Amino acid sequence: MDSTVSLYEKIIEECRLVFSKKMKDYGPSWRILRLSSLTDQIFIKAQRIRSIQELETIKINEGQYSEFIGIINYSIIALIQIDKGIASAPQMQKKEALTLYDKNFIIARSLMEKKNHDYGEAWKDMRVSSLTDLILQKLLRVKQIEDNKGKTIISEGIEANYLDIINYGVFSLIHLKLNKGDSQNLNVK
């Protein structure tokens, strides 16, 4: 079996390819999104994943897998927006966007490697549904921090929560890829 880092890298490549193709289709239109809008978009995707996990039928023929890719990519976009600020006009070259994308994935992977060491790869024994719940919890934390104007007293900030969301998303995709446990087994109506 591949190592965690090797599996992580394969997921990164897949997510980056989707991001790159969407940059070609839509350009940097996401540059105008405020952080709260990105948080809500990720929340919607996480809620849909949870619904897919709980329902026996779905009405949209897109499963958990593509939604987790969306969560990861929107989380990276949020980190870019935190770093670069919100743009009033969507201007960013694809090359710059991909460089910033890679920079944030490297940060997330580094954090994953440190936590993975300390936690003994506990994610491998977790269910995708548990990882989904953790993503939702992190998003509720981010919403509260946003409501508090970005201030925390003792807790990690918004960036740390987005990095955890990226890593939980990657772990979920690894599980789905290895176990083929996506909604393809559900009925689409």
PDB file of C-alpha atoms in Angstrom:
ATOM      1  CA  MET A   1       0.000   0.000   0.000  1.00  0.00           C
ATOM      2  CA  ASP A   2       1.142   3.524  -0.749  1.00  0.00           C
ATOM      3  CA  SER A   3       2.334   5.773   2.061  1.00  0.00           C
ATOM      4  CA  THR A   4       0.103   8.524   3.354  1.00  0.00           C
ATOM      5  CA  VAL A   5       2.272  11.179   1.687  1.00  0.00           C
ATOM      6  CA  SER A   6       2.127   9.337  -1.647  1.00  0.00           C
ATOM      7  CA  LEU A   7      -1.674   9.014  -1.434  1.00  0.00           C
ATOM      8  CA  TYR A   8      -1.909  12.671  -0.384  1.00  0.00           C
ATOM      9  CA  GLU A   9       0.161  13.733  -3.403  1.00  0.00           C
ATOM     10  CA  LYS A  10      -2.152  11.830  -5.768  1.00  0.00           C
ATOM     11  CA  ILE A  11      -5.169  13.617  -4.319  1.00  0.00           C
ATOM     12  CA  ILE A  12      -3.362  16.971  -4.564  1.00  0.00           C
ATOM     13  CA  GLU A  13      -2.723  16.356  -8.270  1.00  0.00           C
ATOM     14  CA  GLU A  14      -6.385  15.536  -8.856  1.00  0.00           C
ATOM     15  CA  CYS A  15      -7.670  18.602  -6.953  1.00  0.00           C
ATOM     16  CA  ARG A  16      -5.133  20.866  -8.660  1.00  0.00           C
ATOM     17  CA  LEU A  17      -6.210  19.614 -12.086  1.00  0.00           C
ATOM     18  CA  VAL A  18      -9.837  20.477 -11.309  1.00  0.00           C
ATOM     19  CA  PHE A  19      -8.783  23.918 -10.016  1.00  0.00           C
ATOM     20  CA  SER A  20      -6.688  24.523 -13.134  1.00  0.00           C
ATOM     21  CA  LYS A  21      -9.515  23.532 -15.490  1.00  0.00           C
ATOM     22  CA  LYS A  22     -11.977  25.748 -13.620  1.00  0.00           C
ATOM     23  CA  MET A  23      -9.501  28.647 -13.859  1.00  0.00           C
ATOM     24  CA  LYS A  24      -9.546  28.135 -17.627  1.00  0.00           C
ATOM     25  CA  ASP A  25     -13.362  27.970 -17.725  1.00  0.00           C
ATOM     26  CA  TYR A  26     -14.187  30.769 -15.261  1.00  0.00           C
ATOM     27  CA  GLY A  27     -10.969  32.710 -14.787  1.00  0.00           C
ATOM     28  CA  PRO A  28     -10.315  34.149 -11.333  1.00  0.00           C
ATOM     29  CA  SER A  29     -13.966  35.073 -10.730  1.00  0.00           C
ATOM     30  CA  TRP A  30     -13.565  33.750  -7.163  1.00  0.00           C
ATOM     31  CA  ARG A  31     -11.303  36.723  -6.354  1.00  0.00           C
ATOM     32  CA  ILE A  32     -14.359  38.874  -5.574  1.00  0.00           C
ATOM     33  CA  LEU A  33     -15.698  36.449  -2.937  1.00  0.00           C
ATOM     34  CA  ARG A  34     -15.580  37.543   0.667  1.00  0.00           C
ATOM     35  CA  LEU A  35     -14.358  35.012   3.203  1.00  0.00           C
ATOM     36  CA  SER A  36     -17.854  34.568   4.629  1.00  0.00           C
ATOM     37  CA  SER A  37     -19.147  33.661   1.157  1.00  0.00           C
ATOM     38  CA  LEU A  38     -16.438  31.043   0.748  1.00  0.00           C
ATOM     39  CA  THR A  39     -17.191  29.635   4.197  1.00  0.00           C
ATOM     40  CA  ASP A  40     -20.871  29.362   3.283  1.00  0.00           C
ATOM     41  CA  GLN A  41     -20.054  27.693  -0.051  1.00  0.00           C
ATOM     42  CA  ILE A  42     -17.899  25.092   1.706  1.00  0.00           C
ATOM     43  CA  PHE A  43     -20.606  24.619   4.333  1.00  0.00           C
ATOM     44  CA  ILE A  44     -23.193  23.916   1.613  1.00  0.00           C
ATOM     45  CA  LYS A  45     -20.921  21.288   0.071  1.00  0.00           C
ATOM     46  CA  ALA A  46     -20.273  19.633   3.446  1.00  0.00           C
ATOM     47  CA  GLN A  47     -24.011  19.605   4.210  1.00  0.00           C
ATOM     48  CA  ARG A  48     -24.668  17.965   0.829  1.00  0.00           C
ATOM     49  CA  ILE A  49     -22.057  15.299   1.556  1.00  0.00           C
ATOM     50  CA  ARG A  50     -23.729  14.593   4.875  1.00  0.00           C
ATOM     51  CA  SER A  51     -27.100  14.301   3.128  1.00  0.00           C
ATOM     52  CA  ILE A  52     -25.622  11.907   0.556  1.00  0.00           C
ATOM     53  CA  GLN A  53     -24.219   9.799   3.382  1.00  0.00           C
ATOM     54  CA  GLU A  54     -27.608   9.630   5.091  1.00  0.00           C
ATOM     55  CA  LEU A  55     -29.906   9.222   2.061  1.00  0.00           C
ATOM     56  CA  GLU A  56     -30.503   6.148  -0.034  1.00  0.00           C
ATOM     57  CA  THR A  57     -31.300   8.180  -3.140  1.00  0.00           C
ATOM     58  CA  ILE A  58     -29.912  11.395  -4.570  1.00  0.00           C
ATOM     59  CA  LYS A  59     -31.385  13.685  -7.235  1.00  0.00           C
ATOM     60  CA  ILE A  60     -28.154  15.194  -8.564  1.00  0.00           C
ATOM     61  CA  ASN A  61     -25.727  12.800 -10.208  1.00  0.00           C
ATOM     62  CA  GLU A  62     -22.651  14.105  -8.393  1.00  0.00           C
ATOM     63  CA  GLY A  63     -21.390  12.200  -5.409  1.00  0.00           C
ATOM     64  CA  GLN A  64     -19.281  12.831  -2.366  1.00  0.00           C
ATOM     65  CA  TYR A  65     -16.010  12.633  -4.257  1.00  0.00           C
ATOM     66  CA  SER A  66     -16.530  15.744  -6.379  1.00  0.00           C
ATOM     67  CA  GLU A  67     -17.954  17.620  -3.394  1.00  0.00           C
ATOM     68  CA  PHE A  68     -14.839  16.877  -1.307  1.00  0.00           C
ATOM     69  CA  ILE A  69     -12.685  18.187  -4.167  1.00  0.00           C
ATOM     70  CA  GLY A  70     -14.814  21.345  -4.087  1.00  0.00           C
ATOM     71  CA  ILE A  71     -14.340  21.665  -0.314  1.00  0.00           C
ATOM     72  CA  ILE A  72     -10.575  21.358  -0.669  1.00  0.00           C
ATOM     73  CA  ASN A  73     -10.363  23.810  -3.556  1.00  0.00           C
ATOM     74  CA  TYR A  74     -12.630  26.405  -1.932  1.00  0.00           C
ATOM     75  CA  SER A  75     -10.593  26.093   1.282  1.00  0.00           C
ATOM     76  CA  ILE A  76      -7.423  26.829  -0.654  1.00  0.00           C
ATOM     77  CA  ILE A  77      -9.166  29.755  -2.343  1.00  0.00           C
ATOM     78  CA  ALA A  78     -10.117  31.026   1.133  1.00  0.00           C
ATOM     79  CA  LEU A  79      -6.472  30.848   2.231  1.00  0.00           C
ATOM     80  CA  ILE A  80      -5.443  32.739  -0.911  1.00  0.00           C
ATOM     81  CA  GLN A  81      -8.092  35.380  -0.208  1.00  0.00           C
ATOM     82  CA  ILE A  82      -6.840  35.748   3.383  1.00  0.00           C
ATOM     83  CA  ASP A  83      -3.320  36.260   2.072  1.00  0.00           C
ATOM     84  CA  LYS A  84      -4.086  38.463  -0.950  1.00  0.00           C
ATOM     85  CA  GLY A  85      -7.243  40.215   0.199  1.00  0.00           C
ATOM     86  CA  ILE A  86     -10.555  40.430  -1.595  1.00  0.00           C
ATOM     87  CA  ALA A  87     -10.366  41.928  -5.089  1.00  0.00           C
ATOM     88  CA  SER A  88     -12.949  44.353  -6.400  1.00  0.00           C
ATOM     89  CA  ALA A  89     -12.277  42.985  -9.888  1.00  0.00           C
ATOM     90  CA  PRO A  90     -11.321  39.383 -10.616  1.00  0.00           C
ATOM     91  CA  GLN A  91      -7.767  39.850 -11.784  1.00  0.00           C
ATOM     92  CA  MET A  92      -5.155  37.142 -11.315  1.00  0.00           C
ATOM     93  CA  GLN A  93      -3.185  35.243 -13.880  1.00  0.00           C
ATOM     94  CA  LYS A  94      -3.617  31.478 -13.930  1.00  0.00           C
ATOM     95  CA  LYS A  95       0.108  30.979 -13.268  1.00  0.00           C
ATOM     96  CA  GLU A  96      -0.021  33.118 -10.114  1.00  0.00           C
ATOM     97  CA  ALA A  97      -3.197  31.366  -8.932  1.00  0.00           C
ATOM     98  CA  LEU A  98      -1.566  27.934  -9.385  1.00  0.00           C
ATOM     99  CA  THR A  99       1.583  29.092  -7.574  1.00  0.00           C
ATOM    100  CA  LEU A 100      -0.518  30.267  -4.615  1.00  0.00           C
ATOM    101  CA  TYR A 101      -2.564  27.061  -4.796  1.00  0.00           C
ATOM    102  CA  ASP A 102       0.618  24.968  -4.594  1.00  0.00           C
ATOM    103  CA  LYS A 103       1.994  27.089  -1.741  1.00  0.00           C
ATOM    104  CA  ASN A 104      -1.122  26.459   0.362  1.00  0.00           C
ATOM    105  CA  PHE A 105      -1.222  22.750  -0.410  1.00  0.00           C
ATOM    106  CA  ILE A 106       2.417  22.490   0.717  1.00  0.00           C
ATOM    107  CA  ILE A 107       1.493  24.206   3.992  1.00  0.00           C
ATOM    108  CA  ALA A 108      -1.475  21.849   4.459  1.00  0.00           C
ATOM    109  CA  ARG A 109       0.630  18.770   3.654  1.00  0.00           C
ATOM    110  CA  SER A 110       3.337  19.848   6.104  1.00  0.00           C
ATOM    111  CA  LEU A 111       0.724  20.257   8.828  1.00  0.00           C
ATOM    112  CA  MET A 112      -0.729  16.855   7.934  1.00  0.00           C
ATOM    113  CA  GLU A 113       2.679  15.190   8.228  1.00  0.00           C
ATOM    114  CA  LYS A 114       3.261  16.702  11.684  1.00  0.00           C
ATOM    115  CA  LYS A 115      -0.203  15.802  12.984  1.00  0.00           C
ATOM    116  CA  ASN A 116      -0.096  12.404  11.307  1.00  0.00           C
ATOM    117  CA  HIS A 117       3.117  11.652  13.186  1.00  0.00           C
ATOM    118  CA  ASP A 118       1.717  12.783  16.530  1.00  0.00           C
ATOM    119  CA  TYR A 119      -1.668  11.077  16.092  1.00  0.00           C
ATOM    120  CA  GLY A 120      -0.252   7.839  14.670  1.00  0.00           C
ATOM    121  CA  GLU A 121      -2.252   8.013  11.410  1.00  0.00           C
ATOM    122  CA  ALA A 122      -5.527   7.808  13.337  1.00  0.00           C
ATOM    123  CA  TRP A 123      -7.390   9.074  10.241  1.00  0.00           C
ATOM    124  CA  LYS A 124      -6.976   5.629   8.674  1.00  0.00           C
ATOM    125  CA  ASP A 125      -9.350   4.179  11.274  1.00  0.00           C
ATOM    126  CA  MET A 126     -11.913   6.960  10.893  1.00  0.00           C
ATOM    127  CA  ARG A 127     -15.070   6.825   8.822  1.00  0.00           C
ATOM    128  CA  VAL A 128     -15.694   9.297   6.016  1.00  0.00           C
ATOM    129  CA  SER A 129     -18.881  10.307   7.848  1.00  0.00           C
ATOM    130  CA  SER A 130     -16.804  11.258  10.915  1.00  0.00           C
ATOM    131  CA  LEU A 131     -14.421  13.286   8.781  1.00  0.00           C
ATOM    132  CA  THR A 132     -17.456  15.018   7.245  1.00  0.00           C
ATOM    133  CA  ASP A 133     -18.746  15.896  10.712  1.00  0.00           C
ATOM    134  CA  LEU A 134     -15.334  17.293  11.668  1.00  0.00           C
ATOM    135  CA  ILE A 135     -15.362  19.464   8.536  1.00  0.00           C
ATOM    136  CA  LEU A 136     -18.807  20.775   9.482  1.00  0.00           C
ATOM    137  CA  GLN A 137     -17.599  21.473  13.028  1.00  0.00           C
ATOM    138  CA  LYS A 138     -14.567  23.362  11.714  1.00  0.00           C
ATOM    139  CA  LEU A 139     -16.848  25.411   9.441  1.00  0.00           C
ATOM    140  CA  LEU A 140     -19.100  26.335  12.362  1.00  0.00           C
ATOM    141  CA  ARG A 141     -15.980  27.436  14.237  1.00  0.00           C
ATOM    142  CA  VAL A 142     -14.884  29.543  11.261  1.00  0.00           C
ATOM    143  CA  LYS A 143     -18.344  31.138  11.074  1.00  0.00           C
ATOM    144  CA  GLN A 144     -18.141  32.027  14.778  1.00  0.00           C
ATOM    145  CA  ILE A 145     -14.653  33.490  14.361  1.00  0.00           C
ATOM    146  CA  GLU A 146     -15.890  35.490  11.357  1.00  0.00           C
ATOM    147  CA  ASP A 147     -18.801  36.747  13.478  1.00  0.00           C
ATOM    148  CA  ASN A 148     -16.209  37.745  16.108  1.00  0.00           C
ATOM    149  CA  LYS A 149     -14.413  39.849  13.460  1.00  0.00           C
ATOM    150  CA  GLY A 150     -11.580  37.301  13.244  1.00  0.00           C
ATOM    151  CA  LYS A 151     -10.675  37.522  16.915  1.00  0.00           C
ATOM    152  CA  THR A 152     -10.145  34.527  19.191  1.00  0.00           C
ATOM    153  CA  ILE A 153      -9.235  34.390  22.868  1.00  0.00           C
ATOM    154  CA  ILE A 154      -7.567  31.008  23.113  1.00  0.00           C
ATOM    155  CA  SER A 155      -8.411  29.127  19.929  1.00  0.00           C
ATOM    156  CA  GLU A 156      -6.688  28.664  16.599  1.00  0.00           C
ATOM    157  CA  GLY A 157      -7.561  31.175  13.937  1.00  0.00           C
ATOM    158  CA  ILE A 158      -9.394  30.839  10.666  1.00  0.00           C
ATOM    159  CA  GLU A 159      -6.348  29.724   8.660  1.00  0.00           C
ATOM    160  CA  ALA A 160      -5.697  26.744  10.967  1.00  0.00           C
ATOM    161  CA  ASN A 161      -9.311  25.619  10.581  1.00  0.00           C
ATOM    162  CA  TYR A 162      -9.134  25.835   6.775  1.00  0.00           C
ATOM    163  CA  LEU A 163      -5.906  23.818   6.783  1.00  0.00           C
ATOM    164  CA  ASP A 164      -7.596  21.123   8.882  1.00  0.00           C
ATOM    165  CA  ILE A 165     -10.576  21.135   6.504  1.00  0.00           C
ATOM    166  CA  ILE A 166      -8.221  20.580   3.564  1.00  0.00           C
ATOM    167  CA  ASN A 167      -6.590  17.655   5.330  1.00  0.00           C
ATOM    168  CA  TYR A 168      -9.892  16.080   6.400  1.00  0.00           C
ATOM    169  CA  GLY A 169     -11.052  16.435   2.801  1.00  0.00           C
ATOM    170  CA  VAL A 170      -7.922  14.746   1.474  1.00  0.00           C
ATOM    171  CA  PHE A 171      -8.294  11.908   3.990  1.00  0.00           C
ATOM    172  CA  SER A 172     -11.923  11.477   2.917  1.00  0.00           C
ATOM    173  CA  LEU A 173     -10.936  11.302  -0.746  1.00  0.00           C
ATOM    174  CA  ILE A 174      -8.248   8.735   0.037  1.00  0.00           C
ATOM    175  CA  HIS A 175     -10.835   6.610   1.860  1.00  0.00           C
ATOM    176  CA  LEU A 176     -13.335   6.960  -0.985  1.00  0.00           C
ATOM    177  CA  LYS A 177     -10.704   6.141  -3.606  1.00  0.00           C
ATOM    178  CA  LEU A 178      -9.392   3.088  -1.762  1.00  0.00           C
ATOM    179  CA  ASN A 179     -12.811   1.799  -0.718  1.00  0.00           C
ATOM    180  CA  LYS A 180     -14.779   3.024  -3.742  1.00  0.00           C
ATOM    181  CA  GLY A 181     -17.326   4.247  -1.222  1.00  0.00           C
ATOM    182  CA  ASP A 182     -18.878   7.116  -3.141  1.00  0.00           C
ATOM    183  CA  SER A 183     -22.541   7.656  -3.937  1.00  0.00           C
ATOM    184  CA  GLN A 184     -22.227   5.539  -7.059  1.00  0.00           C
ATOM    185  CA  ASN A 185     -23.953   2.841  -5.029  1.00  0.00           C
ATOM    186  CA  LEU A 186     -26.948   5.112  -4.412  1.00  0.00           C
ATOM    187  CA  ASN A 187     -29.969   5.448  -6.626  1.00  0.00           C
ATOM    188  CA  VAL A 188     -30.188   8.670  -8.585  1.00  0.00           C
ATOM    189  CA  LYS A 189     -33.730   9.983  -9.001  1.00  0.00           C
TER     190      LYS A 189
END
